[in-house]
Amino acid sequence: MESAIYIVATPIGNLSDITLRALDILASVDVIAAEDTRHTRKLLDHHGISTQMASLHEHNESERAASMLKKVQEGGSLALVSDAGTPLISDPGHVLVSLANELGVRVVPIPGPSAVTSALSVCGVPCGRFIFEGFLPAKRKAKTDVLLTYEKEKKAVIFYESPHRILDTLELMNEVFGDRVIALARELTKRFETVRRDRLPVILEWVRADLNQQKGEFVLVLHGAESVELSVSDEEKKRLLKRLLVELPPKKASAVVADFLGGGKKEIYNLALELKN
Ligand code: SAM
């Protein structure tokens, strides 16, 4: 066994979703650093592995990383696993890996499952290019601010979500992105695996109406914004704005024009104020 730390991907539900190489590494290293040793014990027992474990999670990582690496520098081997999927993807491990890099300790990836790639592979949303946002902030204002940064994003955006926040997040997304397509991937590789792609208002109503759809683990894949850049002259923009101002206050009229024809919101709003006067 080569002296190194091995970053080992483990299943996101189905215990058989683990590579032959991952099993081999887990059985051969000196120690497995696990986010939750009781959780990982089930996986090891399932595969008949009895390697010694040590706990390494977000609250003790800074304190333990150095001593774990010291053993590797002395010729030992260490595998890092998290509770599910690929370590460091919305999971602990960054402190350990970054320190290992600084110290020149070899870090070896043992690739395998991750909820993000699993969801992307089945969700049916164009995802040749995507942005991984992971978990949104818990507070509504901070969450809204993050969502607003993706209002015009053309790439698919991936979010992780937990059962007690899924409804709130879908409600906010519905406010920010309106009729946009979204895919919801729930409990992937598990008994109640569900993948559904539809317009946001439809997904929201479906989840709201069915408590079962609020249970488990979620990945949300938001469709990128469609390009609405039309070649409309400033004169035509002005004409539309003038017409809308007959029916709507300047703020709403300029928002509609900016939404449909593109252009700076503030600039169009100022023009609306000018025209109104
Ligand atoms: N490291 C993991 C990975 O590679 O995907 C992610 C760990 S993060 C703490 C846990 C989150 O991942 C869950 O809240 C959920 O958003 C997502 N997730 C994990 N397993 C999932 C599954 N089986 N189905 C859907 N989402 C899952």
PDB file of C-alpha atoms and ligand atoms in Angstrom:
ATOM      1  CA  MET A   1       0.000   0.000   0.000  1.00  0.00           C
ATOM      2  CA  GLU A   2       1.554   3.271  -1.132  1.00  0.00           C
ATOM      3  CA  SER A   3       1.868   5.918   1.577  1.00  0.00           C
ATOM      4  CA  ALA A   4      -0.767   8.551   0.742  1.00  0.00           C
ATOM      5  CA  ILE A   5      -4.176   9.830   1.681  1.00  0.00           C
ATOM      6  CA  TYR A   6      -6.944   8.367  -0.446  1.00  0.00           C
ATOM      7  CA  ILE A   7     -10.119  10.390  -0.945  1.00  0.00           C
ATOM      8  CA  VAL A   8     -12.704   7.660  -1.367  1.00  0.00           C
ATOM      9  CA  ALA A   9     -16.207   8.150  -2.788  1.00  0.00           C
ATOM     10  CA  THR A  10     -18.850   5.984  -1.093  1.00  0.00           C
ATOM     11  CA  PRO A  11     -22.533   5.282  -1.936  1.00  0.00           C
ATOM     12  CA  ILE A  12     -25.255   7.954  -1.770  1.00  0.00           C
ATOM     13  CA  GLY A  13     -27.843   5.344  -0.782  1.00  0.00           C
ATOM     14  CA  ASN A  14     -27.449   1.947  -2.383  1.00  0.00           C
ATOM     15  CA  LEU A  15     -24.579   0.172  -0.591  1.00  0.00           C
ATOM     16  CA  SER A  16     -23.569  -1.624  -3.778  1.00  0.00           C
ATOM     17  CA  ASP A  17     -22.636   1.666  -5.448  1.00  0.00           C
ATOM     18  CA  ILE A  18     -18.958   1.483  -4.592  1.00  0.00           C
ATOM     19  CA  THR A  19     -16.058   0.735  -6.895  1.00  0.00           C
ATOM     20  CA  LEU A  20     -13.820  -2.326  -6.656  1.00  0.00           C
ATOM     21  CA  ARG A  21     -10.853  -0.020  -6.178  1.00  0.00           C
ATOM     22  CA  ALA A  22     -12.601   1.831  -3.334  1.00  0.00           C
ATOM     23  CA  LEU A  23     -13.263  -1.474  -1.529  1.00  0.00           C
ATOM     24  CA  ASP A  24      -9.673  -2.532  -2.071  1.00  0.00           C
ATOM     25  CA  ILE A  25      -8.331   0.761  -0.675  1.00  0.00           C
ATOM     26  CA  LEU A  26     -10.701   0.750   2.321  1.00  0.00           C
ATOM     27  CA  ALA A  27      -9.622  -2.798   3.166  1.00  0.00           C
ATOM     28  CA  SER A  28      -5.904  -2.013   2.816  1.00  0.00           C
ATOM     29  CA  VAL A  29      -5.229   1.398   4.433  1.00  0.00           C
ATOM     30  CA  ASP A  30      -4.011   1.720   8.031  1.00  0.00           C
ATOM     31  CA  VAL A  31      -6.917   3.961   9.068  1.00  0.00           C
ATOM     32  CA  ILE A  32     -10.177   5.248   7.605  1.00  0.00           C
ATOM     33  CA  ALA A  33     -11.031   8.808   8.635  1.00  0.00           C
ATOM     34  CA  ALA A  34     -14.833   8.891   8.624  1.00  0.00           C
ATOM     35  CA  GLU A  35     -17.316  11.738   9.097  1.00  0.00           C
ATOM     36  CA  ASP A  36     -19.491   9.463  11.236  1.00  0.00           C
ATOM     37  CA  THR A  37     -17.850   6.172  12.199  1.00  0.00           C
ATOM     38  CA  ARG A  38     -21.160   4.453  13.059  1.00  0.00           C
ATOM     39  CA  HIS A  39     -22.550   5.315   9.632  1.00  0.00           C
ATOM     40  CA  THR A  40     -19.431   4.106   7.803  1.00  0.00           C
ATOM     41  CA  ARG A  41     -19.353   0.937   9.933  1.00  0.00           C
ATOM     42  CA  LYS A  42     -22.571  -0.195   8.196  1.00  0.00           C
ATOM     43  CA  LEU A  43     -20.908   0.171   4.792  1.00  0.00           C
ATOM     44  CA  LEU A  44     -17.751  -1.631   5.931  1.00  0.00           C
ATOM     45  CA  ASP A  45     -19.729  -4.453   7.552  1.00  0.00           C
ATOM     46  CA  HIS A  46     -21.796  -4.849   4.383  1.00  0.00           C
ATOM     47  CA  HIS A  47     -18.575  -5.385   2.426  1.00  0.00           C
ATOM     48  CA  GLY A  48     -16.762  -7.422   5.097  1.00  0.00           C
ATOM     49  CA  ILE A  49     -14.098  -4.784   5.831  1.00  0.00           C
ATOM     50  CA  SER A  50     -12.688  -4.423   9.331  1.00  0.00           C
ATOM     51  CA  THR A  51     -10.160  -1.558   8.967  1.00  0.00           C
ATOM     52  CA  GLN A  52      -9.741   0.652  12.010  1.00  0.00           C
ATOM     53  CA  MET A  53     -11.576   4.007  11.882  1.00  0.00           C
ATOM     54  CA  ALA A  54     -11.037   7.488  13.319  1.00  0.00           C
ATOM     55  CA  SER A  55     -13.575  10.271  13.310  1.00  0.00           C
ATOM     56  CA  LEU A  56     -12.942  13.366  11.199  1.00  0.00           C
ATOM     57  CA  HIS A  57     -15.795  15.838  10.838  1.00  0.00           C
ATOM     58  CA  GLU A  58     -16.254  19.574  10.416  1.00  0.00           C
ATOM     59  CA  HIS A  59     -15.863  20.257  14.163  1.00  0.00           C
ATOM     60  CA  ASN A  60     -12.584  18.392  14.729  1.00  0.00           C
ATOM     61  CA  GLU A  61     -10.952  18.493  11.299  1.00  0.00           C
ATOM     62  CA  SER A  62      -8.705  21.497  12.008  1.00  0.00           C
ATOM     63  CA  GLU A  63      -7.518  19.939  15.240  1.00  0.00           C
ATOM     64  CA  ARG A  64      -6.923  16.408  13.905  1.00  0.00           C
ATOM     65  CA  ALA A  65      -5.694  16.950  10.340  1.00  0.00           C
ATOM     66  CA  ALA A  66      -2.058  17.605  11.289  1.00  0.00           C
ATOM     67  CA  SER A  67      -1.632  14.497  13.470  1.00  0.00           C
ATOM     68  CA  MET A  68      -3.331  12.278  10.864  1.00  0.00           C
ATOM     69  CA  LEU A  69      -1.002  13.601   8.169  1.00  0.00           C
ATOM     70  CA  LYS A  70       2.023  13.086  10.377  1.00  0.00           C
ATOM     71  CA  LYS A  71       1.336   9.350  10.352  1.00  0.00           C
ATOM     72  CA  VAL A  72       1.142   9.406   6.556  1.00  0.00           C
ATOM     73  CA  GLN A  73       4.435  11.330   6.391  1.00  0.00           C
ATOM     74  CA  GLU A  74       5.936   8.551   8.500  1.00  0.00           C
ATOM     75  CA  GLY A  75       4.931   5.996   5.859  1.00  0.00           C
ATOM     76  CA  GLY A  76       1.317   5.237   6.782  1.00  0.00           C
ATOM     77  CA  SER A  77      -1.810   5.310   4.646  1.00  0.00           C
ATOM     78  CA  LEU A  78      -5.152   6.963   5.291  1.00  0.00           C
ATOM     79  CA  ALA A  79      -8.508   6.876   3.527  1.00  0.00           C
ATOM     80  CA  LEU A  80     -10.985   9.723   3.915  1.00  0.00           C
ATOM     81  CA  VAL A  81     -14.712   9.025   3.533  1.00  0.00           C
ATOM     82  CA  SER A  82     -17.803  11.085   4.247  1.00  0.00           C
ATOM     83  CA  ASP A  83     -21.314   9.888   5.090  1.00  0.00           C
ATOM     84  CA  ALA A  84     -22.302   9.814   1.434  1.00  0.00           C
ATOM     85  CA  GLY A  85     -20.817  10.392  -1.978  1.00  0.00           C
ATOM     86  CA  THR A  86     -17.575  12.205  -2.648  1.00  0.00           C
ATOM     87  CA  PRO A  87     -15.758  13.808   0.307  1.00  0.00           C
ATOM     88  CA  LEU A  88     -15.305  17.600   0.088  1.00  0.00           C
ATOM     89  CA  ILE A  89     -18.424  17.984  -2.094  1.00  0.00           C
ATOM     90  CA  SER A  90     -20.538  19.833   0.518  1.00  0.00           C
ATOM     91  CA  ASP A  91     -18.684  17.647   3.008  1.00  0.00           C
ATOM     92  CA  PRO A  92     -15.600  17.874   5.268  1.00  0.00           C
ATOM     93  CA  GLY A  93     -12.075  17.213   4.019  1.00  0.00           C
ATOM     94  CA  HIS A  94     -10.863  20.546   2.724  1.00  0.00           C
ATOM     95  CA  VAL A  95      -8.617  21.270   5.705  1.00  0.00           C
ATOM     96  CA  LEU A  96      -6.979  17.839   5.460  1.00  0.00           C
ATOM     97  CA  VAL A  97      -6.456  17.926   1.696  1.00  0.00           C
ATOM     98  CA  SER A  98      -5.220  21.485   1.648  1.00  0.00           C
ATOM     99  CA  LEU A  99      -2.729  20.813   4.460  1.00  0.00           C
ATOM    100  CA  ALA A 100      -1.588  17.626   2.685  1.00  0.00           C
ATOM    101  CA  ASN A 101      -0.916  19.696  -0.438  1.00  0.00           C
ATOM    102  CA  GLU A 102       1.097  22.192   1.567  1.00  0.00           C
ATOM    103  CA  LEU A 103       3.138  19.426   3.191  1.00  0.00           C
ATOM    104  CA  GLY A 104       3.724  17.598  -0.078  1.00  0.00           C
ATOM    105  CA  VAL A 105       1.763  14.512   1.059  1.00  0.00           C
ATOM    106  CA  ARG A 106       0.364  12.557  -1.881  1.00  0.00           C
ATOM    107  CA  VAL A 107      -3.438  12.826  -2.245  1.00  0.00           C
ATOM    108  CA  VAL A 108      -5.095  10.164  -4.406  1.00  0.00           C
ATOM    109  CA  PRO A 109      -8.697  10.393  -5.677  1.00  0.00           C
ATOM    110  CA  ILE A 110     -10.771   7.211  -5.672  1.00  0.00           C
ATOM    111  CA  PRO A 111     -13.726   8.428  -7.740  1.00  0.00           C
ATOM    112  CA  GLY A 112     -17.287   7.226  -7.436  1.00  0.00           C
ATOM    113  CA  PRO A 113     -20.795   8.462  -6.664  1.00  0.00           C
ATOM    114  CA  SER A 114     -21.885  11.997  -5.951  1.00  0.00           C
ATOM    115  CA  ALA A 115     -25.450  13.302  -5.728  1.00  0.00           C
ATOM    116  CA  VAL A 116     -24.626  16.138  -8.116  1.00  0.00           C
ATOM    117  CA  THR A 117     -23.412  13.949 -11.001  1.00  0.00           C
ATOM    118  CA  SER A 118     -26.117  11.345 -10.348  1.00  0.00           C
ATOM    119  CA  ALA A 119     -28.852  14.002 -10.556  1.00  0.00           C
ATOM    120  CA  LEU A 120     -27.372  15.631 -13.643  1.00  0.00           C
ATOM    121  CA  SER A 121     -27.157  12.321 -15.454  1.00  0.00           C
ATOM    122  CA  VAL A 122     -30.911  11.659 -15.205  1.00  0.00           C
ATOM    123  CA  CYS A 123     -32.667  15.013 -14.793  1.00  0.00           C
ATOM    124  CA  GLY A 124     -33.084  15.916 -18.457  1.00  0.00           C
ATOM    125  CA  VAL A 125     -32.062  19.550 -17.977  1.00  0.00           C
ATOM    126  CA  PRO A 126     -29.303  20.680 -20.399  1.00  0.00           C
ATOM    127  CA  CYS A 127     -26.182  20.467 -18.276  1.00  0.00           C
ATOM    128  CA  GLY A 128     -23.164  20.416 -20.582  1.00  0.00           C
ATOM    129  CA  ARG A 129     -22.050  23.366 -18.487  1.00  0.00           C
ATOM    130  CA  PHE A 130     -23.309  23.803 -14.961  1.00  0.00           C
ATOM    131  CA  ILE A 131     -22.740  25.650 -11.714  1.00  0.00           C
ATOM    132  CA  PHE A 132     -22.716  23.779  -8.432  1.00  0.00           C
ATOM    133  CA  GLU A 133     -24.101  26.005  -5.660  1.00  0.00           C
ATOM    134  CA  GLY A 134     -24.668  23.233  -3.083  1.00  0.00           C
ATOM    135  CA  PHE A 135     -26.593  24.237   0.052  1.00  0.00           C
ATOM    136  CA  LEU A 136     -28.253  27.648   0.134  1.00  0.00           C
ATOM    137  CA  PRO A 137     -28.044  29.790   3.290  1.00  0.00           C
ATOM    138  CA  ALA A 138     -30.745  29.057   5.872  1.00  0.00           C
ATOM    139  CA  LYS A 139     -31.982  32.640   6.341  1.00  0.00           C
ATOM    140  CA  ARG A 140     -34.565  33.849   3.843  1.00  0.00           C
ATOM    141  CA  LYS A 141     -32.910  37.145   2.966  1.00  0.00           C
ATOM    142  CA  ALA A 142     -29.484  35.564   2.392  1.00  0.00           C
ATOM    143  CA  LYS A 143     -31.099  32.748   0.421  1.00  0.00           C
ATOM    144  CA  THR A 144     -32.990  35.197  -1.792  1.00  0.00           C
ATOM    145  CA  ASP A 145     -29.795  37.181  -2.405  1.00  0.00           C
ATOM    146  CA  VAL A 146     -27.983  34.059  -3.616  1.00  0.00           C
ATOM    147  CA  LEU A 147     -30.899  33.050  -5.854  1.00  0.00           C
ATOM    148  CA  LEU A 148     -31.054  36.534  -7.374  1.00  0.00           C
ATOM    149  CA  THR A 149     -27.451  36.201  -8.557  1.00  0.00           C
ATOM    150  CA  TYR A 150     -28.646  33.375 -10.859  1.00  0.00           C
ATOM    151  CA  GLU A 151     -31.623  35.241 -12.350  1.00  0.00           C
ATOM    152  CA  LYS A 152     -29.930  35.599 -15.740  1.00  0.00           C
ATOM    153  CA  GLU A 153     -27.521  32.661 -15.504  1.00  0.00           C
ATOM    154  CA  LYS A 154     -27.590  30.592 -18.706  1.00  0.00           C
ATOM    155  CA  LYS A 155     -25.936  27.484 -17.262  1.00  0.00           C
ATOM    156  CA  ALA A 156     -27.872  24.950 -15.175  1.00  0.00           C
ATOM    157  CA  VAL A 157     -27.458  25.614 -11.434  1.00  0.00           C
ATOM    158  CA  ILE A 158     -27.372  22.731  -8.945  1.00  0.00           C
ATOM    159  CA  PHE A 159     -28.586  23.041  -5.356  1.00  0.00           C
ATOM    160  CA  TYR A 160     -28.545  20.550  -2.491  1.00  0.00           C
ATOM    161  CA  GLU A 161     -31.518  20.679  -0.147  1.00  0.00           C
ATOM    162  CA  SER A 162     -32.778  19.020   3.013  1.00  0.00           C
ATOM    163  CA  PRO A 163     -36.344  17.905   3.805  1.00  0.00           C
ATOM    164  CA  HIS A 164     -37.160  20.691   6.266  1.00  0.00           C
ATOM    165  CA  ARG A 165     -36.180  23.444   3.795  1.00  0.00           C
ATOM    166  CA  ILE A 166     -37.308  22.059   0.453  1.00  0.00           C
ATOM    167  CA  LEU A 167     -40.714  23.732   0.410  1.00  0.00           C
ATOM    168  CA  ASP A 168     -39.413  27.130   1.477  1.00  0.00           C
ATOM    169  CA  THR A 169     -36.665  26.952  -1.145  1.00  0.00           C
ATOM    170  CA  LEU A 170     -39.069  26.011  -3.942  1.00  0.00           C
ATOM    171  CA  GLU A 171     -41.385  28.866  -2.902  1.00  0.00           C
ATOM    172  CA  LEU A 172     -38.539  31.359  -3.064  1.00  0.00           C
ATOM    173  CA  MET A 173     -37.300  29.959  -6.360  1.00  0.00           C
ATOM    174  CA  ASN A 174     -40.801  30.317  -7.753  1.00  0.00           C
ATOM    175  CA  GLU A 175     -40.775  33.990  -6.746  1.00  0.00           C
ATOM    176  CA  VAL A 176     -37.345  34.629  -8.238  1.00  0.00           C
ATOM    177  CA  PHE A 177     -37.371  32.454 -11.383  1.00  0.00           C
ATOM    178  CA  GLY A 178     -41.121  32.296 -12.151  1.00  0.00           C
ATOM    179  CA  ASP A 179     -42.006  29.813 -14.863  1.00  0.00           C
ATOM    180  CA  ARG A 180     -38.477  28.358 -15.271  1.00  0.00           C
ATOM    181  CA  VAL A 181     -37.997  24.596 -15.704  1.00  0.00           C
ATOM    182  CA  ILE A 182     -36.478  22.776 -12.734  1.00  0.00           C
ATOM    183  CA  ALA A 183     -35.695  19.136 -11.999  1.00  0.00           C
ATOM    184  CA  LEU A 184     -36.141  17.666  -8.561  1.00  0.00           C
ATOM    185  CA  ALA A 185     -34.139  14.520  -7.794  1.00  0.00           C
ATOM    186  CA  ARG A 186     -35.074  12.910  -4.483  1.00  0.00           C
ATOM    187  CA  GLU A 187     -33.630   9.904  -2.651  1.00  0.00           C
ATOM    188  CA  LEU A 188     -31.415   8.868  -5.565  1.00  0.00           C
ATOM    189  CA  THR A 189     -30.433   5.178  -5.586  1.00  0.00           C
ATOM    190  CA  LYS A 190     -32.835   4.522  -2.669  1.00  0.00           C
ATOM    191  CA  ARG A 191     -36.251   2.914  -2.357  1.00  0.00           C
ATOM    192  CA  PHE A 192     -38.262   6.093  -2.950  1.00  0.00           C
ATOM    193  CA  GLU A 193     -36.088   7.501  -5.712  1.00  0.00           C
ATOM    194  CA  THR A 194     -38.041  10.174  -7.598  1.00  0.00           C
ATOM    195  CA  VAL A 195     -36.928  12.371 -10.467  1.00  0.00           C
ATOM    196  CA  ARG A 196     -39.293  14.921 -11.966  1.00  0.00           C
ATOM    197  CA  ARG A 197     -38.711  17.785 -14.348  1.00  0.00           C
ATOM    198  CA  ASP A 198     -41.333  20.463 -14.915  1.00  0.00           C
ATOM    199  CA  ARG A 199     -42.042  24.188 -14.618  1.00  0.00           C
ATOM    200  CA  LEU A 200     -41.341  25.602 -11.151  1.00  0.00           C
ATOM    201  CA  PRO A 201     -44.990  26.381 -10.276  1.00  0.00           C
ATOM    202  CA  VAL A 202     -45.954  22.781 -11.127  1.00  0.00           C
ATOM    203  CA  ILE A 203     -43.121  21.270  -9.065  1.00  0.00           C
ATOM    204  CA  LEU A 204     -43.952  23.600  -6.168  1.00  0.00           C
ATOM    205  CA  GLU A 205     -47.638  22.615  -6.129  1.00  0.00           C
ATOM    206  CA  TRP A 206     -46.773  18.918  -6.399  1.00  0.00           C
ATOM    207  CA  VAL A 207     -44.349  19.036  -3.453  1.00  0.00           C
ATOM    208  CA  ARG A 208     -46.710  21.230  -1.415  1.00  0.00           C
ATOM    209  CA  ALA A 209     -49.641  18.877  -1.950  1.00  0.00           C
ATOM    210  CA  ASP A 210     -47.797  15.625  -1.184  1.00  0.00           C
ATOM    211  CA  LEU A 211     -46.001  15.321   2.170  1.00  0.00           C
ATOM    212  CA  ASN A 212     -44.103  12.277   0.875  1.00  0.00           C
ATOM    213  CA  GLN A 213     -42.383  14.486  -1.677  1.00  0.00           C
ATOM    214  CA  GLN A 214     -40.978  16.594   1.166  1.00  0.00           C
ATOM    215  CA  LYS A 215     -39.114  13.661   2.710  1.00  0.00           C
ATOM    216  CA  GLY A 216     -35.529  12.562   2.139  1.00  0.00           C
ATOM    217  CA  GLU A 217     -32.587  14.152   0.356  1.00  0.00           C
ATOM    218  CA  PHE A 218     -32.853  16.451  -2.632  1.00  0.00           C
ATOM    219  CA  VAL A 219     -30.922  17.794  -5.557  1.00  0.00           C
ATOM    220  CA  LEU A 220     -32.501  20.646  -7.518  1.00  0.00           C
ATOM    221  CA  VAL A 221     -31.304  21.354 -11.039  1.00  0.00           C
ATOM    222  CA  LEU A 222     -32.434  24.745 -12.263  1.00  0.00           C
ATOM    223  CA  HIS A 223     -32.609  25.181 -16.039  1.00  0.00           C
ATOM    224  CA  GLY A 224     -30.394  27.986 -17.306  1.00  0.00           C
ATOM    225  CA  ALA A 225     -32.103  31.254 -18.303  1.00  0.00           C
ATOM    226  CA  GLU A 226     -33.113  31.377 -21.954  1.00  0.00           C
ATOM    227  CA  SER A 227     -31.440  34.094 -23.947  1.00  0.00           C
ATOM    228  CA  VAL A 228     -33.908  36.916 -24.599  1.00  0.00           C
ATOM    229  CA  GLU A 229     -31.555  39.277 -26.354  1.00  0.00           C
ATOM    230  CA  LEU A 230     -33.600  40.499 -29.335  1.00  0.00           C
ATOM    231  CA  SER A 231     -32.262  43.109 -31.632  1.00  0.00           C
ATOM    232  CA  VAL A 232     -34.755  45.787 -30.739  1.00  0.00           C
ATOM    233  CA  SER A 233     -33.788  49.364 -31.393  1.00  0.00           C
ATOM    234  CA  ASP A 234     -33.778  51.922 -28.589  1.00  0.00           C
ATOM    235  CA  GLU A 235     -36.590  53.693 -30.410  1.00  0.00           C
ATOM    236  CA  GLU A 236     -38.781  50.561 -30.333  1.00  0.00           C
ATOM    237  CA  LYS A 237     -37.950  49.991 -26.677  1.00  0.00           C
ATOM    238  CA  LYS A 238     -39.052  53.548 -25.976  1.00  0.00           C
ATOM    239  CA  ARG A 239     -42.319  53.041 -27.872  1.00  0.00           C
ATOM    240  CA  LEU A 240     -43.151  49.908 -25.903  1.00  0.00           C
ATOM    241  CA  LEU A 241     -42.269  51.600 -22.649  1.00  0.00           C
ATOM    242  CA  LYS A 242     -44.499  54.586 -23.499  1.00  0.00           C
ATOM    243  CA  ARG A 243     -47.398  52.257 -24.262  1.00  0.00           C
ATOM    244  CA  LEU A 244     -46.907  50.275 -21.035  1.00  0.00           C
ATOM    245  CA  LEU A 245     -46.745  53.469 -18.993  1.00  0.00           C
ATOM    246  CA  VAL A 246     -50.362  54.134 -19.911  1.00  0.00           C
ATOM    247  CA  GLU A 247     -51.312  50.964 -18.000  1.00  0.00           C
ATOM    248  CA  LEU A 248     -48.564  50.495 -15.423  1.00  0.00           C
ATOM    249  CA  PRO A 249     -46.474  52.489 -12.944  1.00  0.00           C
ATOM    250  CA  PRO A 250     -42.877  53.225 -14.126  1.00  0.00           C
ATOM    251  CA  LYS A 251     -41.321  50.528 -11.941  1.00  0.00           C
ATOM    252  CA  LYS A 252     -43.487  47.744 -13.357  1.00  0.00           C
ATOM    253  CA  ALA A 253     -43.388  49.002 -16.942  1.00  0.00           C
ATOM    254  CA  SER A 254     -39.591  49.216 -16.953  1.00  0.00           C
ATOM    255  CA  ALA A 255     -39.266  45.776 -15.321  1.00  0.00           C
ATOM    256  CA  VAL A 256     -41.398  44.233 -18.102  1.00  0.00           C
ATOM    257  CA  VAL A 257     -39.330  45.921 -20.823  1.00  0.00           C
ATOM    258  CA  ALA A 258     -36.022  44.893 -19.228  1.00  0.00           C
ATOM    259  CA  ASP A 259     -37.286  41.325 -18.783  1.00  0.00           C
ATOM    260  CA  PHE A 260     -38.464  40.861 -22.333  1.00  0.00           C
ATOM    261  CA  LEU A 261     -36.070  42.974 -24.342  1.00  0.00           C
ATOM    262  CA  GLY A 262     -32.972  42.964 -22.152  1.00  0.00           C
ATOM    263  CA  GLY A 263     -30.960  45.994 -21.122  1.00  0.00           C
ATOM    264  CA  GLY A 264     -30.075  47.605 -17.803  1.00  0.00           C
ATOM    265  CA  LYS A 265     -33.037  47.733 -15.419  1.00  0.00           C
ATOM    266  CA  LYS A 266     -31.968  51.012 -13.855  1.00  0.00           C
ATOM    267  CA  GLU A 267     -31.377  52.681 -17.194  1.00  0.00           C
ATOM    268  CA  ILE A 268     -34.839  51.652 -18.466  1.00  0.00           C
ATOM    269  CA  TYR A 269     -36.416  52.763 -15.193  1.00  0.00           C
ATOM    270  CA  ASN A 270     -34.825  56.209 -15.517  1.00  0.00           C
ATOM    271  CA  LEU A 271     -36.106  56.422 -19.091  1.00  0.00           C
ATOM    272  CA  ALA A 272     -39.589  55.461 -17.830  1.00  0.00           C
ATOM    273  CA  LEU A 273     -39.462  58.284 -15.270  1.00  0.00           C
ATOM    274  CA  GLU A 274     -38.407  60.730 -17.982  1.00  0.00           C
ATOM    275  CA  LEU A 275     -41.213  59.630 -20.301  1.00  0.00           C
ATOM    276  CA  LYS A 276     -43.762  59.768 -17.499  1.00  0.00           C
ATOM    277  CA  ASN A 277     -42.879  63.368 -16.803  1.00  0.00           C
TER     278      ASN A 277
HETATM  279  N1  SAM B   1     -20.718  14.472  -0.570  1.00  0.00           N
HETATM  280  C1  SAM B   1     -22.054  14.277  -1.044  1.00  0.00           C
HETATM  281  C2  SAM B   1     -22.039  14.148  -2.564  1.00  0.00           C
HETATM  282  O1  SAM B   1     -20.999  13.848  -3.130  1.00  0.00           O
HETATM  283  O2  SAM B   1     -23.086  14.340  -3.188  1.00  0.00           O
HETATM  284  C3  SAM B   1     -22.990  15.359  -0.558  1.00  0.00           C
HETATM  285  C4  SAM B   1     -23.076  15.444   0.929  1.00  0.00           C
HETATM  286  S1  SAM B   1     -24.165  16.677   1.501  1.00  0.00           S
HETATM  287  C5  SAM B   1     -23.791  16.750   3.197  1.00  0.00           C
HETATM  288  C6  SAM B   1     -25.710  15.864   1.557  1.00  0.00           C
HETATM  289  C7  SAM B   1     -26.675  16.390   0.500  1.00  0.00           C
HETATM  290  O3  SAM B   1     -26.403  15.772  -0.746  1.00  0.00           O
HETATM  291  C8  SAM B   1     -28.125  16.077   0.799  1.00  0.00           C
HETATM  292  O4  SAM B   1     -28.711  17.038   1.653  1.00  0.00           O
HETATM  293  C9  SAM B   1     -28.737  16.123  -0.594  1.00  0.00           C
HETATM  294  O5  SAM B   1     -28.949  17.456  -0.997  1.00  0.00           O
HETATM  295  C10 SAM B   1     -27.611  15.515  -1.423  1.00  0.00           C
HETATM  296  N2  SAM B   1     -27.783  14.066  -1.495  1.00  0.00           N
HETATM  297  C11 SAM B   1     -27.013  13.125  -0.908  1.00  0.00           C
HETATM  298  N3  SAM B   1     -27.492  11.899  -1.188  1.00  0.00           N
HETATM  299  C12 SAM B   1     -28.576  12.071  -1.972  1.00  0.00           C
HETATM  300  C13 SAM B   1     -29.494  11.184  -2.601  1.00  0.00           C
HETATM  301  N4  SAM B   1     -29.396   9.871  -2.432  1.00  0.00           N
HETATM  302  N5  SAM B   1     -30.485  11.720  -3.340  1.00  0.00           N
HETATM  303  C14 SAM B   1     -30.600  13.032  -3.509  1.00  0.00           C
HETATM  304  N6  SAM B   1     -29.758  13.919  -2.940  1.00  0.00           N
HETATM  305  C15 SAM B   1     -28.757  13.443  -2.185  1.00  0.00           C
END
